[in-house]
C-alpha cells in the first residue's frame, strides 16, 4: 500500500467543503442575505456576489467602497456603502440608485413590503412604497441599528441612550416612543412574537425590554462585544455571539428573567462571532473567530456537526437559502463556502 | 499580541483652532507619496484636505457603563474604524483630526476600551499643534487648550517666525510645566520632519523604555488651582508590589478624572523584570517588559500629568510603597 501525502489536506476538509465551492476572494465579506434560493453577499471592495445552485456565481460591481449593510426587499437586495450610496439590486444584476449621501456613509438598511429604510448618521430615511421622496426621522445621536417588527408596523431605531420606536398613527403621522438605557446601542431586533425588543451594546451586554410594560433587563456575562444575535424557532430562544460558547437565552413562557441560558460549547475555545438561525428549527449555525462554522441543535449539545473547518479569519456572514437546501459562509479574509447542506 | 503586525497606526492631530492642523495634515498627505491614508475629520473642521479617503465624523463622545465616570469614548470613531477595517485596500495609516475644542482623552480611551478597534488598529501618537503666538492666552482662557498640551506626545510649537525669541522661551517653559515628556518641535508652517510625527509608537510600553521621559524636578508655583501640571517621582529603593497596586489602583479609581496621563517604569522587590505602564485617566496598560539591563541601575520612575495633583498626597503615597 502506498500513501499519497497530497491527500492529507483533503482529509481535513469537511464533507460540506468537499462538495461545495470554496473561494478565496481576499476581500472581507461584510454581509449576506437569502433571496429565494439564492444568496447575495456583500464585500469590502463594493462588489456583490450572487450564488445560485447549479450555476457559476455572478459578480456585480455595486459600490465604490465597502458595502456596510444589506437587506432584502422582495426579490431585490438593498445595499448601503461607505461611498454614500443606497442601492437596489435585482438578482439578474440590475443596479438602481435610491439615493446618494456623498461623503456620508449609509450605515444601515432594512425594508418591509416595499417600504425602504436606511440610516446615515443621525437620520433615518423612510421611503413609503409609492413615494419618491423619503420621510426623514431625526435622532440626537448616530444610529446603531434598524429593525421592523414581524408585521412591519413598528420600526425600532437603536442609538446612544436607548431605542426610538416609530409608528404611524391612524392619520398616517409618524409618532415615536422611547426606551431609555444609558450607553451605546448597536444591533436591534424585535422578537418574532413582538413581545420583546433586544439590543446589543458597546459594553459586552445585551439589553432587553418587555414591550407590554417596558420592563427592562440585561443579559450579561460575555467575554466580548455581542456582534451577532438572532431569535430562534419563532421566539423560543435568543442565540448570541460574544462568548466561547453560543449563548442561547430561553424566551418561551415568562421569558429569560431568572433563567439560565443554554451554552453550546465548541472545540478550540474561540469566540463565537456570528449566529444564523436554521429556519423553523431549534438549531443554529455558529461562526467562530477562527473561521470555523458549526451547526448545533440547541436542546441537544451533543448534536453538533462541523460545516466548515478553520480558516484563521473571523466569520462575518452566514446565510441559508429559503428552501433550506444550501448555505453560504464568508469571513473577514474573503474565504467563502457555498454548499448544499443535505447528503445526496 | 499575535495580530500586532497587522494593526494600522492611528495618529491623532489635535490643537486649537487656527494653530495649523490642516497645514500639517496636508503636508503629511502630499509628502508621503504612494502611501494610503484615511483621514477622519470633523464636519465642522477646516476645509481643503487633499486626500482620496476623507471620512466625516461627528465627535460623538459617550460614557462607558463600566462604573468609571471619566471613561468616555468616541462612538463615531469605533464605527468608522471598524468600517475602514473592512476595506479591500490596506491602509498605511489613519489620521484623526479633532476639532479645536476637543478633549483628546475620549479619542485615546477608545483604543483602550473597544476590543475590535484595539485588535486592528493602534494609537500611534497624539500630535498637538500649538500656536506660538496665542498659546499662552489660550491656555489661560480654555481648559481644552491645556488638555491638548497635556495629552500630546509630540507638540508642534508652530508660527515661531511670528514670535520673539524670549517669548518662545516663555511659551516653551509653559508647555514643559504642563507636559514634561512630550517632544517639542519648533516650526514655521508646521515644517517638522514627518518621521518625528508619524510611526512613533508612543503608546507602546516598549517605547516608554526606549525614550525615557525627561524626569524634571517638578515645581509647585502655579497660579490657579486647576492648572494642569506634572509631577514625577524617582526611587532607588525597590517597591513593594502589593502596596503599590493598592495605592495606585485606589488613586486612579478616586482621582482618575483629574489624572490625565501617567507613565512609569517600576522596580519591584524580588522581581527580576521591569514593569512598565502607561495610562489615560483611569484606563491603564501595564506589563512586565523583560529583565533589567545589567549595566543599568534599577530604579522606579513615575510621572503624572493632571489637575490638582498637589492635593493627592502623591509623594507620601509613593514613598509608602517602598519596601521596608
PDB file of C-alpha atoms in Angstrom, chain B residues 69-227:
ATOM      1  CA  UNK B  69     -17.242  58.379  35.155  1.00  0.00           C
ATOM      2  CA  UNK B  70     -14.215  59.597  33.232  1.00  0.00           C
ATOM      3  CA  UNK B  71     -14.256  56.687  30.812  1.00  0.00           C
ATOM      4  CA  UNK B  72     -15.600  58.475  27.789  1.00  0.00           C
ATOM      5  CA  UNK B  73     -15.040  57.200  24.256  1.00  0.00           C
ATOM      6  CA  UNK B  74     -15.683  58.414  20.715  1.00  0.00           C
ATOM      7  CA  UNK B  75     -18.594  56.328  19.447  1.00  0.00           C
ATOM      8  CA  UNK B  76     -18.222  57.622  15.908  1.00  0.00           C
ATOM      9  CA  UNK B  77     -14.591  56.538  15.869  1.00  0.00           C
ATOM     10  CA  UNK B  78     -15.477  52.963  16.820  1.00  0.00           C
ATOM     11  CA  UNK B  79     -17.965  52.856  13.954  1.00  0.00           C
ATOM     12  CA  UNK B  80     -15.662  54.472  11.392  1.00  0.00           C
ATOM     13  CA  UNK B  81     -12.559  52.474  12.298  1.00  0.00           C
ATOM     14  CA  UNK B  82     -14.427  49.178  12.114  1.00  0.00           C
ATOM     15  CA  UNK B  83     -15.841  50.249   8.741  1.00  0.00           C
ATOM     16  CA  UNK B  84     -12.380  51.163   7.440  1.00  0.00           C
ATOM     17  CA  UNK B  85     -11.045  47.773   8.506  1.00  0.00           C
ATOM     18  CA  UNK B  86     -13.440  46.108   6.054  1.00  0.00           C
ATOM     19  CA  UNK B  87     -11.858  47.845   3.085  1.00  0.00           C
ATOM     20  CA  UNK B  88     -10.258  45.847   0.321  1.00  0.00           C
ATOM     21  CA  UNK B  89      -7.145  48.026   0.157  1.00  0.00           C
ATOM     22  CA  UNK B  90      -4.942  48.006   3.195  1.00  0.00           C
ATOM     23  CA  UNK B  91      -4.307  51.384   4.754  1.00  0.00           C
ATOM     24  CA  UNK B  92      -0.824  52.505   5.732  1.00  0.00           C
ATOM     25  CA  UNK B  93      -2.149  54.791   8.424  1.00  0.00           C
ATOM     26  CA  UNK B  94      -5.219  56.601   9.689  1.00  0.00           C
ATOM     27  CA  UNK B  95      -5.171  60.219  10.791  1.00  0.00           C
ATOM     28  CA  UNK B  96      -7.858  61.601  13.079  1.00  0.00           C
ATOM     29  CA  UNK B  97      -8.169  65.361  13.119  1.00  0.00           C
ATOM     30  CA  UNK B  98     -10.096  66.639  16.114  1.00  0.00           C
ATOM     31  CA  UNK B  99     -11.905  69.946  16.384  1.00  0.00           C
ATOM     32  CA  UNK B 100     -10.130  72.839  18.058  1.00  0.00           C
ATOM     33  CA  UNK B 101     -12.108  72.490  21.255  1.00  0.00           C
ATOM     34  CA  UNK B 102     -11.879  68.728  21.601  1.00  0.00           C
ATOM     35  CA  UNK B 103     -10.551  66.951  24.662  1.00  0.00           C
ATOM     36  CA  UNK B 104      -8.152  64.266  23.364  1.00  0.00           C
ATOM     37  CA  UNK B 105      -8.927  61.836  26.209  1.00  0.00           C
ATOM     38  CA  UNK B 106     -12.001  60.169  24.656  1.00  0.00           C
ATOM     39  CA  UNK B 107     -10.078  59.553  21.433  1.00  0.00           C
ATOM     40  CA  UNK B 108      -7.215  57.906  23.308  1.00  0.00           C
ATOM     41  CA  UNK B 109      -9.573  55.932  25.554  1.00  0.00           C
ATOM     42  CA  UNK B 110     -11.377  54.490  22.544  1.00  0.00           C
ATOM     43  CA  UNK B 111      -8.262  52.452  21.806  1.00  0.00           C
ATOM     44  CA  UNK B 112      -8.207  51.013  25.330  1.00  0.00           C
ATOM     45  CA  UNK B 113     -11.889  50.213  25.538  1.00  0.00           C
ATOM     46  CA  UNK B 114     -13.031  48.712  22.233  1.00  0.00           C
ATOM     47  CA  UNK B 115     -11.524  45.283  21.593  1.00  0.00           C
ATOM     48  CA  UNK B 116     -12.121  45.315  17.826  1.00  0.00           C
ATOM     49  CA  UNK B 117     -10.503  48.722  17.494  1.00  0.00           C
ATOM     50  CA  UNK B 118      -7.573  47.596  19.653  1.00  0.00           C
ATOM     51  CA  UNK B 119      -7.107  44.390  17.637  1.00  0.00           C
ATOM     52  CA  UNK B 120      -6.969  46.030  14.255  1.00  0.00           C
ATOM     53  CA  UNK B 121      -5.588  49.497  14.895  1.00  0.00           C
ATOM     54  CA  UNK B 122      -3.229  51.064  17.383  1.00  0.00           C
ATOM     55  CA  UNK B 123      -2.933  54.569  18.675  1.00  0.00           C
ATOM     56  CA  UNK B 124       0.417  55.739  17.337  1.00  0.00           C
ATOM     57  CA  UNK B 125       0.691  59.172  18.928  1.00  0.00           C
ATOM     58  CA  UNK B 126      -1.215  62.301  19.832  1.00  0.00           C
ATOM     59  CA  UNK B 127       0.276  65.222  17.934  1.00  0.00           C
ATOM     60  CA  UNK B 128      -0.679  68.647  19.244  1.00  0.00           C
ATOM     61  CA  UNK B 129      -0.225  71.701  17.057  1.00  0.00           C
ATOM     62  CA  UNK B 130       0.141  74.839  19.183  1.00  0.00           C
ATOM     63  CA  UNK B 131       0.129  78.428  18.011  1.00  0.00           C
ATOM     64  CA  UNK B 132       3.229  80.089  19.486  1.00  0.00           C
ATOM     65  CA  UNK B 133       1.560  83.496  19.256  1.00  0.00           C
ATOM     66  CA  UNK B 134      -1.637  82.648  21.083  1.00  0.00           C
ATOM     67  CA  UNK B 135      -0.945  79.540  23.143  1.00  0.00           C
ATOM     68  CA  UNK B 136      -0.324  81.326  26.455  1.00  0.00           C
ATOM     69  CA  UNK B 137      -3.614  83.188  26.357  1.00  0.00           C
ATOM     70  CA  UNK B 138      -5.468  80.139  25.037  1.00  0.00           C
ATOM     71  CA  UNK B 139      -4.215  78.115  27.990  1.00  0.00           C
ATOM     72  CA  UNK B 140      -5.478  80.785  30.354  1.00  0.00           C
ATOM     73  CA  UNK B 141      -8.902  81.003  28.754  1.00  0.00           C
ATOM     74  CA  UNK B 142      -9.708  77.473  27.600  1.00  0.00           C
ATOM     75  CA  UNK B 143      -9.130  74.304  29.562  1.00  0.00           C
ATOM     76  CA  UNK B 144      -9.240  72.395  26.254  1.00  0.00           C
ATOM     77  CA  UNK B 145      -6.012  74.067  25.137  1.00  0.00           C
ATOM     78  CA  UNK B 146      -4.356  72.890  28.318  1.00  0.00           C
ATOM     79  CA  UNK B 147      -5.694  69.361  27.871  1.00  0.00           C
ATOM     80  CA  UNK B 148      -4.390  69.197  24.326  1.00  0.00           C
ATOM     81  CA  UNK B 149      -0.909  70.091  25.582  1.00  0.00           C
ATOM     82  CA  UNK B 150      -1.233  67.625  28.461  1.00  0.00           C
ATOM     83  CA  UNK B 151      -2.092  64.744  26.132  1.00  0.00           C
ATOM     84  CA  UNK B 152       0.436  65.465  23.405  1.00  0.00           C
ATOM     85  CA  UNK B 153       3.213  63.006  22.674  1.00  0.00           C
ATOM     86  CA  UNK B 154       4.577  65.500  20.182  1.00  0.00           C
ATOM     87  CA  UNK B 155       3.878  69.212  20.383  1.00  0.00           C
ATOM     88  CA  UNK B 156       4.493  71.290  17.312  1.00  0.00           C
ATOM     89  CA  UNK B 157       5.101  74.818  18.515  1.00  0.00           C
ATOM     90  CA  UNK B 158       4.073  76.458  15.273  1.00  0.00           C
ATOM     91  CA  UNK B 159       4.365  80.002  13.889  1.00  0.00           C
ATOM     92  CA  UNK B 160       7.596  80.739  15.776  1.00  0.00           C
ATOM     93  CA  UNK B 161       8.544  83.161  12.986  1.00  0.00           C
ATOM     94  CA  UNK B 162       5.891  85.494  14.392  1.00  0.00           C
ATOM     95  CA  UNK B 163       7.207  85.468  17.960  1.00  0.00           C
ATOM     96  CA  UNK B 164      10.286  86.987  19.636  1.00  0.00           C
ATOM     97  CA  UNK B 165      12.894  84.550  20.909  1.00  0.00           C
ATOM     98  CA  UNK B 166      12.327  85.328  24.554  1.00  0.00           C
ATOM     99  CA  UNK B 167       8.614  84.715  24.140  1.00  0.00           C
ATOM    100  CA  UNK B 168       9.329  81.355  22.541  1.00  0.00           C
ATOM    101  CA  UNK B 169      11.338  80.550  25.670  1.00  0.00           C
ATOM    102  CA  UNK B 170       8.406  81.525  27.863  1.00  0.00           C
ATOM    103  CA  UNK B 171       5.828  79.527  25.976  1.00  0.00           C
ATOM    104  CA  UNK B 172       8.147  76.508  25.849  1.00  0.00           C
ATOM    105  CA  UNK B 173       8.505  76.699  29.618  1.00  0.00           C
ATOM    106  CA  UNK B 174       4.729  76.889  29.964  1.00  0.00           C
ATOM    107  CA  UNK B 175       4.346  73.744  27.850  1.00  0.00           C
ATOM    108  CA  UNK B 176       7.045  71.926  29.839  1.00  0.00           C
ATOM    109  CA  UNK B 177       5.275  72.713  33.073  1.00  0.00           C
ATOM    110  CA  UNK B 178       2.136  71.016  31.809  1.00  0.00           C
ATOM    111  CA  UNK B 179       3.793  68.169  29.983  1.00  0.00           C
ATOM    112  CA  UNK B 180       7.436  67.286  30.633  1.00  0.00           C
ATOM    113  CA  UNK B 181       7.627  64.255  28.383  1.00  0.00           C
ATOM    114  CA  UNK B 182       6.241  65.500  25.118  1.00  0.00           C
ATOM    115  CA  UNK B 183       8.707  66.163  22.365  1.00  0.00           C
ATOM    116  CA  UNK B 184       8.515  69.853  21.458  1.00  0.00           C
ATOM    117  CA  UNK B 185       9.317  70.732  17.859  1.00  0.00           C
ATOM    118  CA  UNK B 186       9.513  74.415  16.953  1.00  0.00           C
ATOM    119  CA  UNK B 187       8.222  75.098  13.452  1.00  0.00           C
ATOM    120  CA  UNK B 188       7.013  77.638  10.994  1.00  0.00           C
ATOM    121  CA  UNK B 189       4.202  76.365   8.767  1.00  0.00           C
ATOM    122  CA  UNK B 190       4.376  73.012  10.589  1.00  0.00           C
ATOM    123  CA  UNK B 191       7.655  72.237   8.844  1.00  0.00           C
ATOM    124  CA  UNK B 192       8.777  69.356  11.051  1.00  0.00           C
ATOM    125  CA  UNK B 193      10.336  66.187   9.635  1.00  0.00           C
ATOM    126  CA  UNK B 194       7.462  63.717   9.224  1.00  0.00           C
ATOM    127  CA  UNK B 195       9.467  60.923  10.807  1.00  0.00           C
ATOM    128  CA  UNK B 196       9.155  62.838  14.075  1.00  0.00           C
ATOM    129  CA  UNK B 197       5.376  62.907  13.739  1.00  0.00           C
ATOM    130  CA  UNK B 198       4.383  59.559  12.238  1.00  0.00           C
ATOM    131  CA  UNK B 199       5.092  55.961  13.286  1.00  0.00           C
ATOM    132  CA  UNK B 200       6.224  56.932  16.754  1.00  0.00           C
ATOM    133  CA  UNK B 201       4.510  54.079  18.582  1.00  0.00           C
ATOM    134  CA  UNK B 202       4.241  56.451  21.513  1.00  0.00           C
ATOM    135  CA  UNK B 203       1.629  54.365  23.311  1.00  0.00           C
ATOM    136  CA  UNK B 204       3.560  51.103  23.258  1.00  0.00           C
ATOM    137  CA  UNK B 205       5.090  50.058  26.536  1.00  0.00           C
ATOM    138  CA  UNK B 206       8.325  49.125  24.809  1.00  0.00           C
ATOM    139  CA  UNK B 207       8.630  52.652  23.545  1.00  0.00           C
ATOM    140  CA  UNK B 208       8.376  54.061  27.068  1.00  0.00           C
ATOM    141  CA  UNK B 209      11.576  52.198  27.863  1.00  0.00           C
ATOM    142  CA  UNK B 210      13.329  53.495  24.781  1.00  0.00           C
ATOM    143  CA  UNK B 211      12.583  57.168  25.229  1.00  0.00           C
ATOM    144  CA  UNK B 212      12.696  57.733  28.883  1.00  0.00           C
ATOM    145  CA  UNK B 213      10.855  60.925  29.623  1.00  0.00           C
ATOM    146  CA  UNK B 214      12.641  63.948  30.908  1.00  0.00           C
ATOM    147  CA  UNK B 215      12.070  63.398  34.589  1.00  0.00           C
ATOM    148  CA  UNK B 216      12.262  67.001  35.562  1.00  0.00           C
ATOM    149  CA  UNK B 217      12.170  68.315  39.049  1.00  0.00           C
ATOM    150  CA  UNK B 218       8.634  69.499  39.471  1.00  0.00           C
ATOM    151  CA  UNK B 219       7.794  72.913  40.774  1.00  0.00           C
ATOM    152  CA  UNK B 220       4.629  73.924  42.520  1.00  0.00           C
ATOM    153  CA  UNK B 221       4.400  77.620  41.787  1.00  0.00           C
ATOM    154  CA  UNK B 222       1.328  77.619  39.627  1.00  0.00           C
ATOM    155  CA  UNK B 223      -1.163  80.409  39.654  1.00  0.00           C
ATOM    156  CA  UNK B 224      -4.553  78.677  39.616  1.00  0.00           C
ATOM    157  CA  UNK B 225      -5.627  75.596  41.454  1.00  0.00           C
ATOM    158  CA  UNK B 226      -6.997  73.960  38.360  1.00  0.00           C
ATOM    159  CA  UNK B 227      -3.892  74.392  36.230  1.00  0.00           C
TER     160      UNK B 227
END
